[in-house]
Amino acid sequence: MKKLIIFILAAAIMVSIAACGSATKDSANPSSGSSDNGKDVLIGVSMPTQSLQRWNQDGANLKAQLEAKGYKVDLQYANNDVNTQIQQIENMILKGSKVLVIAAIDGSALTDVLKKAADNGIKVIAYDRLIMQSEHVDYYATFDNFKVGVIQGQYIEEKLGLKEGKGPYNIEIFAGSPDDNNATFFHNGAMSVLKPYIDNGQLVVVSGQKDFVTVAIQGWDSAKAQARMDNLITAYYADGTKLDAVLSPNDSLAIGIIASLKNAGYGTADKPYPILTGQDCDKPNVIAMINGQQSMSVFKDTRVLASKVVEMIEAITQGKEVPVNDTKTYHNGVKVVPSYLCDPVYVDVNNYKEILLDSGYYTEDDLKQ
Ligand code: BGC
């Protein structure tokens, strides 16, 4: 049985890499012959922050893969400050970038600077987060954000046996930053699975706080998530009411939630940690999974997303057809942005070795306590 599960997982990873990773194949194939074409072409890469592991990996993967193809890369991190990001993008335009790859801090704050990019004939790829309110977003490369939420919801559904009619269980709900378009997709995806159980009483949100605006955490900030969890525990669980599950949309929030639970004495036989979801498979969170503090995370292989974006850039700079696989989901308020959606997969303590170690994403040393 175990072997069968491992086989199915391995097959699923292969399929997901194949689904997103044809660029990886091309780059290994000398006959695709693009390695010289990038010479002297400058690509601007604007990342939101270095404070989260994933964006460092995204930036590093993009830079390495683009440079391997002969492109010049201007990689900047904006310290989660919107004005810094705008200035950095303006500089990239001045320096003569041909393509801009942007993971926006505030998805709706780039309308003016993207107009300048378009006036200069620069193509723009929104990276991971959709850029809103601009006609000058040419492509979007991301993971299937709704599916990320569905995977989190299904994990809770399965672990609590909700399909089998078990319950009632107590749950609290968190959502990501309201200025990040992804946050709504994650929330809606998870709630598409959980809401029927809330409606029929198998899940009880003891605080009653469940709509996106109420549960969103500005800036994906761990400390803010911790503060909200502290408040929830004090107000609704201090009397011994059992907390069975917490829906966290990503790992930075999960870190804050774990800190709060730990401070409140969770993690004992009498008061076990609730089921807790996450996303990104950041190192501290994988360690938390191994330690039984976090139940799962959604893995979005940044190598795969970077490969896809490199493939898009090659197509743009060579005047070829740009690969997309979704032309209806991501409306940015002005238009539907042609998108390429990669496939996310869930990781927990039972499969992290196959997915994260065997694939070379982490080494054993990375996950030392
Ligand atoms: C990304 C997540 C990340 C979050 C916080 C989202 O836009 O899709 O992977 O955890 O931002 O940085």
mmCIF file with all atom_site columns, C-alpha atoms and ligand atoms in Angstrom, residues 48-49 52 54-55 58 104 127-129 142 145 180-183 186 219-220 249-252 279-280 282 300, ligand 1:
data_model
loop_
_atom_site.group_PDB
_atom_site.id
_atom_site.type_symbol
_atom_site.label_atom_id
_atom_site.label_alt_id
_atom_site.label_comp_id
_atom_site.label_asym_id
_atom_site.label_entity_id
_atom_site.label_seq_id
_atom_site.pdbx_PDB_ins_code
_atom_site.Cartn_x
_atom_site.Cartn_y
_atom_site.Cartn_z
_atom_site.occupancy
_atom_site.B_iso_or_equiv
_atom_site.pdbx_formal_charge
_atom_site.auth_seq_id
_atom_site.auth_comp_id
_atom_site.auth_asym_id
_atom_site.auth_atom_id
_atom_site.pdbx_PDB_model_num
ATOM   1  C CA . PRO A 1 48  ? 8.349  42.057 -3.310  1.00 0.00 ? 48  PRO A CA 1
ATOM   2  C CA . THR A 1 49  ? 10.599 41.192 -0.383  1.00 0.00 ? 49  THR A CA 1
ATOM   3  C CA . LEU A 1 52  ? 10.136 35.417 2.873   1.00 0.00 ? 52  LEU A CA 1
ATOM   4  C CA . ARG A 1 54  ? 9.996  31.863 -1.412  1.00 0.00 ? 54  ARG A CA 1
ATOM   5  C CA . TRP A 1 55  ? 10.694 35.229 -3.060  1.00 0.00 ? 55  TRP A CA 1
ATOM   6  C CA . ASP A 1 58  ? 11.940 32.825 -7.056  1.00 0.00 ? 58  ASP A CA 1
ATOM   7  C CA . ALA A 1 104 ? 3.552  42.987 -7.151  1.00 0.00 ? 104 ALA A CA 1
ATOM   8  C CA . TYR A 1 127 ? 4.693  36.821 -11.663 1.00 0.00 ? 127 TYR A CA 1
ATOM   9  C CA . ASP A 1 128 ? 2.682  34.725 -9.203  1.00 0.00 ? 128 ASP A CA 1
ATOM   10 C CA . ARG A 1 129 ? 0.446  37.694 -8.275  1.00 0.00 ? 129 ARG A CA 1
ATOM   11 C CA . THR A 1 142 ? 1.317  31.511 -11.485 1.00 0.00 ? 142 THR A CA 1
ATOM   12 C CA . ASN A 1 145 ? -4.405 29.754 -6.834  1.00 0.00 ? 145 ASN A CA 1
ATOM   13 C CA . ASP A 1 180 ? -2.896 40.532 -3.063  1.00 0.00 ? 180 ASP A CA 1
ATOM   14 C CA . ASN A 1 181 ? -5.366 39.191 -5.644  1.00 0.00 ? 181 ASN A CA 1
ATOM   15 C CA . ASN A 1 182 ? -4.197 35.651 -4.849  1.00 0.00 ? 182 ASN A CA 1
ATOM   16 C CA . ALA A 1 183 ? -5.516 35.900 -1.306  1.00 0.00 ? 183 ALA A CA 1
ATOM   17 C CA . PHE A 1 186 ? -6.958 30.929 -1.887  1.00 0.00 ? 186 PHE A CA 1
ATOM   18 C CA . GLY A 1 219 ? 0.940  42.128 4.346   1.00 0.00 ? 219 GLY A CA 1
ATOM   19 C CA . TRP A 1 220 ? 0.901  38.359 5.029   1.00 0.00 ? 220 TRP A CA 1
ATOM   20 C CA . PRO A 1 249 ? -3.606 30.267 3.626   1.00 0.00 ? 249 PRO A CA 1
ATOM   21 C CA . ASN A 1 250 ? 0.188  30.252 3.756   1.00 0.00 ? 250 ASN A CA 1
ATOM   22 C CA . ASP A 1 251 ? 3.287  29.475 5.773   1.00 0.00 ? 251 ASP A CA 1
ATOM   23 C CA . SER A 1 252 ? 4.105  32.973 7.035   1.00 0.00 ? 252 SER A CA 1
ATOM   24 C CA . GLN A 1 279 ? 1.465  27.050 1.639   1.00 0.00 ? 279 GLN A CA 1
ATOM   25 C CA . ASP A 1 280 ? 5.008  27.390 0.229   1.00 0.00 ? 280 ASP A CA 1
ATOM   26 C CA . ASP A 1 282 ? 9.210  27.178 3.692   1.00 0.00 ? 282 ASP A CA 1
ATOM   27 C CA . LYS A 1 300 ? 4.626  25.369 -5.348  1.00 0.00 ? 300 LYS A CA 1
HETATM 28 C C1 . BGC B 2 .   ? 1.969  33.852 -2.864  1.00 0.00 ? 1   BGC B C1 1
HETATM 29 C C2 . BGC B 2 .   ? 2.226  32.895 -1.726  1.00 0.00 ? 1   BGC B C2 1
HETATM 30 C C3 . BGC B 2 .   ? 2.929  33.629 -0.590  1.00 0.00 ? 1   BGC B C3 1
HETATM 31 C C4 . BGC B 2 .   ? 2.217  34.929 -0.233  1.00 0.00 ? 1   BGC B C4 1
HETATM 32 C C5 . BGC B 2 .   ? 2.990  35.740 0.769   1.00 0.00 ? 1   BGC B C5 1
HETATM 33 C C6 . BGC B 2 .   ? 1.216  35.047 -2.352  1.00 0.00 ? 1   BGC B C6 1
HETATM 34 O O1 . BGC B 2 .   ? 0.941  35.924 -3.403  1.00 0.00 ? 1   BGC B O1 1
HETATM 35 O O2 . BGC B 2 .   ? 1.229  33.196 -3.884  1.00 0.00 ? 1   BGC B O2 1
HETATM 36 O O3 . BGC B 2 .   ? 3.022  31.837 -2.189  1.00 0.00 ? 1   BGC B O3 1
HETATM 37 O O4 . BGC B 2 .   ? 2.941  32.818 0.550   1.00 0.00 ? 1   BGC B O4 1
HETATM 38 O O5 . BGC B 2 .   ? 2.020  35.704 -1.387  1.00 0.00 ? 1   BGC B O5 1
HETATM 39 O O6 . BGC B 2 .   ? 4.198  36.185 0.266   1.00 0.00 ? 1   BGC B O6 1
#
